[in-house]
Amino acid sequence: MKRILSFIVVVLITTGVMVGTSPGLLNSLKLGLDLKGGFEILYEAQPLEAGQRVTSQSLIQTAQSLERRINALGTTEPEVTTEGSNRIRVRLAGVSNEAEVRSMLKKPAELTFRSATAADAKKPGQYSKIELRGNDFVENGAVVGYNQLNQPEISIKVKDKAKFAEITKRLLNKELAIFLDNDLLSAPTVRGELTDGSASITGNYTREEANKLADTINLGALPLKLTEKYSQSVGATLGQLSLDQTIRAGLIGSIIILVFMIAMFRVPGIIASFCLIVHTWLVLAIFYLGGFVLTLPGIAAFVLGIGMAVDANIITYERIKEEIKSGKTIRSSVIAGSKASFRTVMDANITTIIAAAVMFGLGTGSVRGFALVLIVDIVTSILTNIFFSRFLLNLLVKADAVKKPSYFGVKESDISAL
Amino acid sequence: MRFNWDYKYVKMSKWFYTFSIIITLLGILSLSIFGLNYGVDFRSGSNVDVNLTKVVTQEQIQTLLDKKGIGKEVDYTPGKERFGIRFSQVLTDQQVNDFKTSFNKELDPKASFEVNTVDTEMAQELERNAIWAILLASVAIAVYISIRFEWRFAVAAIVSLLHDAFLVISIFSIFRLEVDLTFITAILTIVGFSINDTVVIFDRIRENLRFAKKKSRADLEQVVDHSIAQTMTRSLATVFTVFIASVCLFIFGGESIRMFSLAMVIGLLFGAYSSIFIASPLWVALKGKQKTPTAGGGTVKTAKS
């Protein structure tokens, strides 16, 4: 009686948690651009001038500046990642002015040092005369150090000493502002005429700000040109359509599987079906908690994963059926069947995880997403459709609630005497 | 449901070997003559899928493209709701936008688009990565099976999984089905499923071996036949459930994963088939060889053929 009670309590609590959290879960899942529309571009970065190399630092800098530009356009949740040694992948969901965004992204980030002209004088913070460009600086010449007051200072080197001397002489005690594209980064004042081609910029910088500025100047000395290598763009209505279709396919497939399991294995089949639903919920919960993005191939992997999860139950229940047919009691059949099938199920699942892990390691983009779903799927299916389903079945069996072989889909006539 | 699955699977295997070899040869032939029908992911160019809300004919689209000067070397995949247009040239952003705007203006105001563009260099890299992924996965799986079982099981399992992967590729080549990035995912999943299925049967063989008489090749065959018969209901039930899932994806799952689902459906069937008729008999063949030099080996050789 106690076991029946705990069985009911476990089922009710699990159902309650699932029912209570599912609407929130479904609404807060992150969808990929193939499901809600948007575009994805893979860029290859090359240095603007021949003979220079793309460093990992300049690549990260470029990615960050891309992100700043996208944010400036007010798009929600851009996803900018670097890949390999010279690639940047940009994912943007729900963009209406795609063409504008794309041409904006392709422009190399332009670093300029500017001074104020007479016309700018009326408006503070205006600097319209470009004095120096990114490629006027020595590559990787910007270094952060400390002055006597222990304040961070950035020392820079320019290529053309005479030009720099002329500028600093002309702008003595005036500001020489640093811009990235059209954003003012800093506006230090020139304190003296600098003839040796190097200068140090001091100000009220934190160590972090100083580093960032130095990085930007270094990047400016090595601007990267971006070429589109791959792009995918999905209209919003199309994404919604794909989502609806795939979910419908998943639901129909799942219902057929559940009906089949119950027809074939009766009571254990019902437990398996319940565990499958728990499995689905758990995978969604992991996706939510991990902040993973659900894409179309991901949903496909998910639906297929249901098939895999059900396999664990089929192997176990088939084994239990065999044991019952050989004449053992229900209780010892369940114990023996679960034990004998466990190793098989684990071996089969581990080999599939190995395949999925290789996919994750070598794949990019959608292949990687697919592999990730498959791995999450298999691991949770081990939890739900091996351990949890076994736990539930054991509760029922030990409580003597399922005594007849027909509850397992075994006919009396098939049972041979021991 | 009570079926008797006791057949002489291993004895029958030569027919299945023949069948597999024929398809493999056809596949090699087809691949070397026609190659694969690469989708945009593997061929340089642009792919535009238009989701239509009203009837638009291929002629109308061709006229529009000709007017824009991008109508050369274009392949069409017509459909009622979704129309695929494949350009062998890489369209610039401007061309794409121009096309979209005029399509909406002249043909279907509510049409929405999916545009894919890929560089050749990128496409080759994707393919190379895929081949590496399959080989590396095979090696990793082989190592695992060799540790858990023995190397003969590993060899038989790898042969059967490469067989499955290759046959699906062959069928896609023979029937000119389009191969895109999701196809790679499908092949890798098939590899995963195929190995899953094979391992379940091998596990049963290993278990039955412990109590079996294994003096001659005939004994081995009997163990394998028996193991296959015991796991048959499970094999069929599992194939059925996964099959249903992929068929549903194929029928209801929308255009962009259709080829993926089709590859999965074919691959699953081959996966189940090869575990029973290729992997298991192959293991007998390997194991039988090992027995030859030991005691009683002489009878083994004469016992077969």
Coordinates of N, CA, C and O in Angstrom, one line a residue, chain B residues 128-215:
Chain B
R128 N 34.9 18.2 -46.6 CA 36.0 17.5 -46.0 C 35.8 17.3 -44.5 O 36.1 16.2 -44.0
N129 N 35.2 18.2 -43.8 CA 35.0 18.1 -42.4 C 34.0 16.9 -42.2 O 34.2 16.2 -41.2
A130 N 33.0 16.8 -43.0 CA 32.1 15.7 -42.9 C 32.7 14.3 -43.0 O 32.5 13.4 -42.2
I131 N 33.6 14.2 -44.0 CA 34.3 12.9 -44.2 C 35.1 12.6 -43.0 O 35.1 11.5 -42.4
W132 N 35.8 13.6 -42.5 CA 36.7 13.5 -41.3 C 35.8 13.0 -40.1 O 36.2 12.2 -39.3
A133 N 34.7 13.7 -40.0 CA 33.8 13.4 -38.9 C 33.4 11.9 -38.9 O 33.4 11.2 -37.8
I134 N 33.0 11.4 -40.0 CA 32.6 10.0 -40.1 C 33.8 9.1 -39.8 O 33.6 8.1 -39.0
L135 N 34.9 9.4 -40.4 CA 36.1 8.5 -40.1 C 36.5 8.5 -38.6 O 36.7 7.5 -38.0
L136 N 36.5 9.7 -38.1 CA 36.9 9.9 -36.7 C 35.9 9.2 -35.8 O 36.3 8.5 -34.8
A137 N 34.6 9.4 -36.1 CA 33.6 8.7 -35.3 C 33.7 7.2 -35.3 O 33.6 6.5 -34.3
S138 N 34.1 6.7 -36.5 CA 34.2 5.3 -36.7 C 35.4 4.8 -35.8 O 35.3 3.8 -35.1
V139 N 36.5 5.5 -35.9 CA 37.6 5.1 -35.1 C 37.3 5.1 -33.6 O 37.6 4.1 -32.9
A140 N 36.6 6.2 -33.1 CA 36.3 6.3 -31.7 C 35.4 5.2 -31.3 O 35.5 4.6 -30.2
I141 N 34.4 4.9 -32.2 CA 33.4 3.8 -31.9 C 34.2 2.5 -31.8 O 34.0 1.6 -30.9
A142 N 35.1 2.3 -32.8 CA 35.8 1.0 -32.9 C 36.6 0.8 -31.6 O 36.7 -0.3 -31.1
V143 N 37.3 1.9 -31.1 CA 38.0 1.8 -29.9 C 37.1 1.3 -28.7 O 37.4 0.4 -28.0
Y144 N 36.0 2.0 -28.6 CA 35.1 1.7 -27.5 C 34.6 0.2 -27.6 O 34.7 -0.5 -26.6
I145 N 34.2 -0.2 -28.8 CA 33.7 -1.6 -28.9 C 34.9 -2.6 -28.7 O 34.6 -3.7 -28.1
S146 N 36.1 -2.3 -29.2 CA 37.2 -3.2 -28.9 C 37.4 -3.4 -27.4 O 37.8 -4.4 -26.9
I147 N 37.2 -2.3 -26.7 CA 37.4 -2.4 -25.2 C 36.3 -3.1 -24.6 O 36.5 -4.1 -23.8
R148 N 35.1 -2.8 -24.9 CA 33.9 -3.5 -24.3 C 33.7 -4.9 -24.8 O 33.3 -5.8 -24.1
F149 N 34.0 -5.2 -26.1 CA 33.8 -6.5 -26.7 C 35.2 -7.1 -27.1 O 36.0 -7.4 -26.2
E150 N 35.4 -7.2 -28.4 CA 36.7 -7.6 -28.9 C 36.8 -7.0 -30.2 O 35.8 -6.5 -30.8
W151 N 38.0 -7.0 -30.8 CA 38.2 -6.3 -32.1 C 37.4 -6.8 -33.2 O 37.0 -6.0 -34.1
R152 N 37.0 -8.1 -33.2 CA 36.2 -8.6 -34.3 C 34.9 -8.0 -34.4 O 34.3 -7.7 -35.5
F153 N 34.3 -7.8 -33.2 CA 33.0 -7.1 -33.2 C 33.2 -5.7 -33.7 O 32.3 -5.2 -34.5
A154 N 34.3 -5.0 -33.3 CA 34.5 -3.7 -33.8 C 34.6 -3.6 -35.3 O 34.0 -2.8 -35.9
V155 N 35.4 -4.5 -35.9 CA 35.5 -4.5 -37.3 C 34.2 -4.7 -38.0 O 33.8 -4.0 -38.9
A156 N 33.4 -5.7 -37.5 CA 32.1 -6.0 -38.2 C 31.2 -4.8 -38.0 O 30.5 -4.5 -39.0
A157 N 31.2 -4.2 -36.9 CA 30.3 -3.0 -36.7 C 30.7 -1.9 -37.5 O 29.8 -1.2 -38.1
I158 N 32.0 -1.6 -37.7 CA 32.5 -0.5 -38.5 C 32.1 -0.7 -40.0 O 31.7 0.2 -40.7
V159 N 32.4 -2.0 -40.4 CA 32.1 -2.3 -41.8 C 30.6 -2.0 -42.0 O 30.2 -1.4 -43.0
S160 N 29.8 -2.4 -41.1 CA 28.3 -2.3 -41.3 C 27.9 -0.8 -41.3 O 27.0 -0.4 -42.0
L161 N 28.5 0.0 -40.4 CA 28.1 1.4 -40.3 C 28.6 2.2 -41.6 O 27.9 3.0 -42.1
L162 N 29.8 1.8 -42.1 CA 30.3 2.5 -43.3 C 29.4 2.1 -44.4 O 29.1 2.9 -45.3
H163 N 29.0 0.8 -44.4 CA 28.1 0.3 -45.4 C 26.8 1.1 -45.4 O 26.3 1.6 -46.5
D164 N 26.2 1.4 -44.3 CA 25.0 2.1 -44.2 C 25.1 3.5 -44.7 O 24.3 4.0 -45.5
A165 N 26.2 4.2 -44.2 CA 26.5 5.5 -44.7 C 26.7 5.6 -46.2 O 26.1 6.4 -46.9
F166 N 27.4 4.7 -46.7 CA 27.7 4.7 -48.1 C 26.5 4.4 -49.0 O 26.3 5.0 -50.0
L167 N 25.7 3.5 -48.5 CA 24.5 3.1 -49.3 C 23.5 4.3 -49.4 O 22.9 4.6 -50.4
V168 N 23.4 5.0 -48.3 CA 22.5 6.2 -48.3 C 23.0 7.2 -49.3 O 22.3 7.8 -50.1
I169 N 24.4 7.4 -49.2 CA 25.0 8.4 -50.2 C 24.8 7.9 -51.6 O 24.4 8.7 -52.5
S170 N 24.9 6.6 -51.8 CA 24.7 6.0 -53.2 C 23.3 6.3 -53.6 O 23.1 6.7 -54.8
I171 N 22.3 6.0 -52.8 CA 20.9 6.1 -53.2 C 20.6 7.6 -53.5 O 20.0 7.9 -54.5
F172 N 21.2 8.5 -52.7 CA 21.0 9.9 -53.1 C 21.7 10.3 -54.4 O 21.2 11.1 -55.1
S173 N 22.8 9.6 -54.7 CA 23.4 9.9 -56.0 C 22.6 9.3 -57.1 O 22.4 9.9 -58.1
I174 N 22.2 8.0 -57.0 CA 21.4 7.3 -58.0 C 20.1 8.1 -58.4 O 19.8 8.3 -59.5
F175 N 19.4 8.5 -57.3 CA 18.1 9.1 -57.6 C 18.2 10.7 -57.7 O 17.2 11.4 -57.7
R176 N 19.4 11.2 -57.7 CA 19.7 12.6 -57.9 C 19.0 13.4 -56.8 O 18.5 14.5 -57.1
L177 N 19.0 13.0 -55.6 CA 18.4 13.7 -54.5 C 19.3 14.8 -54.1 O 20.6 14.5 -54.0
E178 N 18.8 15.9 -53.7 CA 19.7 17.0 -53.3 C 20.4 16.8 -52.0 O 19.8 16.5 -51.0
V179 N 21.7 17.1 -52.0 CA 22.5 16.9 -50.8 C 22.9 18.3 -50.2 O 23.5 19.1 -50.9
D180 N 22.4 18.6 -49.0 CA 22.8 19.8 -48.4 C 23.4 19.6 -47.0 O 23.8 18.5 -46.7
L181 N 23.6 20.7 -46.3 CA 24.3 20.5 -45.0 C 23.6 19.6 -44.1 O 24.2 18.8 -43.3
T182 N 22.3 19.6 -44.1 CA 21.5 18.7 -43.2 C 21.8 17.2 -43.5 O 21.6 16.4 -42.7
F183 N 22.1 17.0 -44.8 CA 22.4 15.6 -45.2 C 23.5 15.0 -44.4 O 23.5 13.9 -44.0
I184 N 24.6 15.8 -44.2 CA 25.7 15.4 -43.4 C 25.2 15.0 -42.0 O 25.6 14.0 -41.4
T185 N 24.4 15.9 -41.4 CA 23.9 15.6 -40.1 C 23.1 14.3 -40.1 O 23.3 13.4 -39.2
A186 N 22.3 14.0 -41.2 CA 21.6 12.8 -41.3 C 22.5 11.6 -41.3 O 22.3 10.6 -40.6
I187 N 23.6 11.7 -42.1 CA 24.5 10.6 -42.3 C 25.2 10.3 -40.9 O 25.3 9.1 -40.5
L188 N 25.5 11.3 -40.2 CA 26.2 11.1 -38.9 C 25.2 10.5 -37.9 O 25.6 9.7 -37.1
T189 N 24.0 10.9 -38.0 CA 23.0 10.3 -37.1 C 22.7 8.8 -37.4 O 22.6 8.0 -36.6
I190 N 22.7 8.5 -38.7 CA 22.6 7.2 -39.2 C 23.7 6.3 -38.6 O 23.5 5.2 -38.1
V191 N 24.9 6.9 -38.7 CA 26.0 6.2 -38.1 C 25.8 5.8 -36.6 O 26.0 4.7 -36.2
G192 N 25.2 6.8 -35.9 CA 24.9 6.6 -34.5 C 23.9 5.6 -34.3 O 24.0 4.7 -33.4
F193 N 22.8 5.6 -35.1 CA 21.7 4.6 -34.9 C 22.2 3.2 -35.3 O 21.9 2.2 -34.7
S194 N 22.9 3.2 -36.5 CA 23.4 1.9 -37.0 C 24.2 1.2 -35.9 O 24.0 0.0 -35.7
I195 N 25.1 1.9 -35.3 CA 26.0 1.3 -34.3 C 25.2 0.9 -33.1 O 25.4 -0.2 -32.5
N196 N 24.2 1.7 -32.8 CA 23.3 1.4 -31.6 C 22.6 0.1 -31.8 O 22.7 -0.8 -31.0
D197 N 22.1 -0.1 -33.0 CA 21.4 -1.3 -33.4 C 22.3 -2.6 -33.4 O 22.0 -3.6 -32.8
T198 N 23.5 -2.4 -34.0 CA 24.5 -3.4 -34.0 C 24.9 -3.9 -32.6 O 25.0 -5.1 -32.3
V199 N 25.2 -2.9 -31.8 CA 25.7 -3.2 -30.5 C 24.6 -4.0 -29.7 O 25.0 -5.0 -29.0
V200 N 23.4 -3.7 -29.8 CA 22.3 -4.5 -29.1 C 22.4 -6.0 -29.5 O 22.4 -6.9 -28.6
I201 N 22.5 -6.3 -30.8 CA 22.6 -7.7 -31.2 C 23.9 -8.3 -30.8 O 23.9 -9.4 -30.3
F202 N 25.0 -7.6 -30.9 CA 26.3 -8.1 -30.5 C 26.3 -8.4 -29.0 O 26.9 -9.4 -28.6
D203 N 25.6 -7.6 -28.3 CA 25.6 -7.8 -26.8 C 24.9 -9.1 -26.5 O 25.4 -9.9 -25.7
R204 N 23.9 -9.4 -27.3 CA 23.2 -10.7 -27.1 C 24.1 -11.9 -27.5 O 24.1 -12.9 -26.9
I205 N 24.8 -11.7 -28.6 CA 25.7 -12.7 -29.1 C 26.7 -13.1 -28.0 O 26.9 -14.2 -27.7
R206 N 27.3 -12.0 -27.5 CA 28.3 -12.2 -26.5 C 27.8 -12.9 -25.3 O 28.4 -13.8 -24.7
E207 N 26.6 -12.5 -24.9 CA 25.9 -13.2 -23.7 C 25.7 -14.6 -24.0 O 26.0 -15.5 -23.2
N208 N 25.1 -15.0 -25.2 CA 24.8 -16.3 -25.5 C 26.1 -17.2 -25.7 O 26.1 -18.4 -25.4
L209 N 27.2 -16.5 -26.0 CA 28.4 -17.2 -26.3 C 28.9 -17.9 -25.0 O 29.6 -18.9 -25.0
R210 N 28.6 -17.2 -23.9 CA 29.2 -17.7 -22.6 C 28.7 -19.2 -22.3 O 29.4 -19.9 -21.7
F211 N 27.5 -19.5 -22.7 CA 27.0 -20.8 -22.4 C 27.0 -21.7 -23.6 O 26.6 -22.9 -23.5
A212 N 27.4 -21.2 -24.7 CA 27.3 -22.0 -26.0 C 28.5 -22.9 -26.2 O 29.6 -22.6 -25.7
K213 N 28.3 -23.9 -26.9 CA 29.4 -24.7 -27.4 C 29.9 -24.0 -28.6 O 29.2 -23.5 -29.5
K214 N 31.2 -23.8 -28.6 CA 31.8 -23.0 -29.8 C 33.0 -23.7 -30.4 O 34.0 -23.1 -30.6
K215 N 32.7 -25.0 -30.7 CA 33.8 -25.7 -31.3 C 33.9 -25.5 -32.8 O 35.0 -25.3 -33.3

